[in-house]
mmCIF file of C-alpha atoms in Angstrom:
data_model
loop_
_atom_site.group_PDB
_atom_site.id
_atom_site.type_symbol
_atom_site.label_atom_id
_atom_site.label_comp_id
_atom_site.label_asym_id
_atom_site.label_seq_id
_atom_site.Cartn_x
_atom_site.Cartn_y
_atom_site.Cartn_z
ATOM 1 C CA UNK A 11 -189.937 -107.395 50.825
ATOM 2 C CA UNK A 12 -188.470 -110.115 48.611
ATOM 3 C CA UNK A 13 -187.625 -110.235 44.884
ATOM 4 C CA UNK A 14 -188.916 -112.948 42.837
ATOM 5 C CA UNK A 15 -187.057 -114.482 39.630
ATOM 6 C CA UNK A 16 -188.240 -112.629 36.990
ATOM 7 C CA UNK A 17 -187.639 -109.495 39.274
ATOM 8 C CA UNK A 18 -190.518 -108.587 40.825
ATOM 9 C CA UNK A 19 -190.601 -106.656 44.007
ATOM 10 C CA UNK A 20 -193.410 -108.637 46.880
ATOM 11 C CA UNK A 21 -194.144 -107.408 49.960
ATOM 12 C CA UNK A 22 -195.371 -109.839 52.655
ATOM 13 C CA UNK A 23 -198.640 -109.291 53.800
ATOM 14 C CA UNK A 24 -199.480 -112.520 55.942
ATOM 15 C CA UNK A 25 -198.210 -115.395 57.514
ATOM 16 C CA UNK A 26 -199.849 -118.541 56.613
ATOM 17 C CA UNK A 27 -196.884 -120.631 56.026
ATOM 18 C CA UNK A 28 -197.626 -120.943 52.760
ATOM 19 C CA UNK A 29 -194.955 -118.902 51.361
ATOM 20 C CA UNK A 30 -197.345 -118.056 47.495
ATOM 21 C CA UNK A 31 -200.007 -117.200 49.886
ATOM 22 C CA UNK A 32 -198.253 -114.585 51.955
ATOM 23 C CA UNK A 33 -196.621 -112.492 49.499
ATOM 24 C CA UNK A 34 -198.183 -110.130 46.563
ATOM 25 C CA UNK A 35 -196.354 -108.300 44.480
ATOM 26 C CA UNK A 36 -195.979 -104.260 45.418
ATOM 27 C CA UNK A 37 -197.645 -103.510 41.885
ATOM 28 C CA UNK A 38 -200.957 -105.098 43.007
ATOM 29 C CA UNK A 39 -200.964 -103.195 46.663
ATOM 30 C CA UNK A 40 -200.367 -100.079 44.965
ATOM 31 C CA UNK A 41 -203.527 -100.990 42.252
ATOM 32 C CA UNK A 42 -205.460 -101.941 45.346
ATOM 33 C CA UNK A 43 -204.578 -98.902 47.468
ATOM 34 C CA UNK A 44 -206.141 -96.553 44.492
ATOM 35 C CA UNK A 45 -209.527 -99.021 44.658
ATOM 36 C CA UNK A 46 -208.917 -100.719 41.958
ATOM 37 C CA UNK A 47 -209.395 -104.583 41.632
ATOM 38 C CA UNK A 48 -207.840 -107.010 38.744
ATOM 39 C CA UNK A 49 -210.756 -109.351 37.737
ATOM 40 C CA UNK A 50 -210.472 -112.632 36.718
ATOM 41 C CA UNK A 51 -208.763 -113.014 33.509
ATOM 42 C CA UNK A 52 -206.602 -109.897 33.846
ATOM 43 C CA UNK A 53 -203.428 -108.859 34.727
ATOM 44 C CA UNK A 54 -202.275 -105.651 35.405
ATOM 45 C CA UNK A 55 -198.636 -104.693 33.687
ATOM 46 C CA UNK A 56 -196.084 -101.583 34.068
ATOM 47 C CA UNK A 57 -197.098 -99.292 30.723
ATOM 48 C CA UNK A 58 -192.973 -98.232 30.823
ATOM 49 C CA UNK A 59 -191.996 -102.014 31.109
ATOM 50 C CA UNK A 60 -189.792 -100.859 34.127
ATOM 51 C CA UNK A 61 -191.428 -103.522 36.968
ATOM 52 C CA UNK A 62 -189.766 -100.538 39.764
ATOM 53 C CA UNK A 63 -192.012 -97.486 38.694
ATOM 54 C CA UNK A 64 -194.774 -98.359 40.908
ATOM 55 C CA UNK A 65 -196.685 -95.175 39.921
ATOM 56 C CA UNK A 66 -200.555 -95.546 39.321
ATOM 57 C CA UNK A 67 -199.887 -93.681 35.832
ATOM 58 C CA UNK A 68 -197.485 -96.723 34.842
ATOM 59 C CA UNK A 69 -199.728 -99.352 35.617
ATOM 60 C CA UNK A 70 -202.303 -100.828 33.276
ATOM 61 C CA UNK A 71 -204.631 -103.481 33.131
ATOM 62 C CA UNK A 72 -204.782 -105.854 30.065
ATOM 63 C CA UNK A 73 -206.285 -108.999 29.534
ATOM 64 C CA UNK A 74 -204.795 -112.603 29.448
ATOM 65 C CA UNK A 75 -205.563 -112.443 25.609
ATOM 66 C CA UNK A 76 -203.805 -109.103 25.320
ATOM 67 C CA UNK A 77 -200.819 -109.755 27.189
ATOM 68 C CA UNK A 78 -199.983 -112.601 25.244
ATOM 69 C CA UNK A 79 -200.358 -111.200 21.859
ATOM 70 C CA UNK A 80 -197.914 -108.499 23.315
ATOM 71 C CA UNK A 81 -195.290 -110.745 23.992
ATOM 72 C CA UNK A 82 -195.794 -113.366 21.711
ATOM 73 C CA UNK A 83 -192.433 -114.382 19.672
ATOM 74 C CA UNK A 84 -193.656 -113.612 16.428
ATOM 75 C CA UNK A 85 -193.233 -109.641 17.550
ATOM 76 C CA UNK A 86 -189.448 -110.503 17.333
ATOM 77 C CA UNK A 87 -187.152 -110.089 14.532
ATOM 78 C CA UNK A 88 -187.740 -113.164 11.936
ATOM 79 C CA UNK A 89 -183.968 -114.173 13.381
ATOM 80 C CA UNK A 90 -184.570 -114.241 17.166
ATOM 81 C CA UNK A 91 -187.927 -115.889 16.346
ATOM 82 C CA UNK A 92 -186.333 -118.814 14.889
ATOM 83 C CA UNK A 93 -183.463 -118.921 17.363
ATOM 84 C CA UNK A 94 -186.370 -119.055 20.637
ATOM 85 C CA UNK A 95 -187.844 -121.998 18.697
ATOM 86 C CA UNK A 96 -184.977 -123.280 18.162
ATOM 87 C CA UNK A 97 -183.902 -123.369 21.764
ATOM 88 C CA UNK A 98 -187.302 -124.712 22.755
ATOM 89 C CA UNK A 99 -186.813 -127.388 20.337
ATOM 90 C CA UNK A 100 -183.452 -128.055 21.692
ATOM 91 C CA UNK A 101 -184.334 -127.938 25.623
ATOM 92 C CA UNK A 102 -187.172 -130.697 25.353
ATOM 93 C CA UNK A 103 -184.586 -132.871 23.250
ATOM 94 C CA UNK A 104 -182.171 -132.612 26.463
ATOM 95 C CA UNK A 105 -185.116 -132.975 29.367
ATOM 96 C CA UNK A 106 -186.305 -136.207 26.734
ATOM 97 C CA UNK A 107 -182.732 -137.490 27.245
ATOM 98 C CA UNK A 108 -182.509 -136.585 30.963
ATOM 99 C CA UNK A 109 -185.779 -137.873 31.941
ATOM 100 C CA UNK A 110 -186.881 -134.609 33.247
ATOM 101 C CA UNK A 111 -190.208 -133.575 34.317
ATOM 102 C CA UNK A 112 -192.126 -131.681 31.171
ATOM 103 C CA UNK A 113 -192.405 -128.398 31.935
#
């Protein structure tokens, strides 16, 4: 088991030696334990927002379309909106400078 950056718990289920390949995430097993599959287009999200209550009862299954008018910034206060753009706006100004790869 291995936690992944935004905090997700994945369990490894193969060894390929490609390390995306050979880990899914604990949510998805549990989904898939209860016969459930997560067609294309989908994702499946915790209802509580808590990504450790694996419980079939906290799990949901949204589309791509839904989940991004869910967390879309214009949900946020008018404040924090313009302060995420604004930090966006200032992060490509500094990778422009750097010569970083665009992101």
């Amino acid at each position: 088991t291995r936690e992944t950056k935004d905090g997700y718990l994945q369990r490894k289920v193969q060894d390929t030696r490609i390390t995306r390949h050979d880990y899914v995430g604990i949510h998805h097993l549990v989904w898939r334990m209860h016969g459930r599959s997560i067609p294309a287009g989908h994702a499946l999200v915790f209802r509580d927002g808590n990504n450790r209550n694996f419980d079939i009862n906290n799990l949901e299954l949204v589309s791509r379309a839904d989940l991004m008018r869910r967390n879309t910034v214009h949900r946020l206060p008018k404040e924090l909106a313009q302060l995420v753009q604004l930090r966006g706006a200032l992060m490509r100004q500094i990778n422009k400078h750097q010569g970083a790869p665009k992101q």
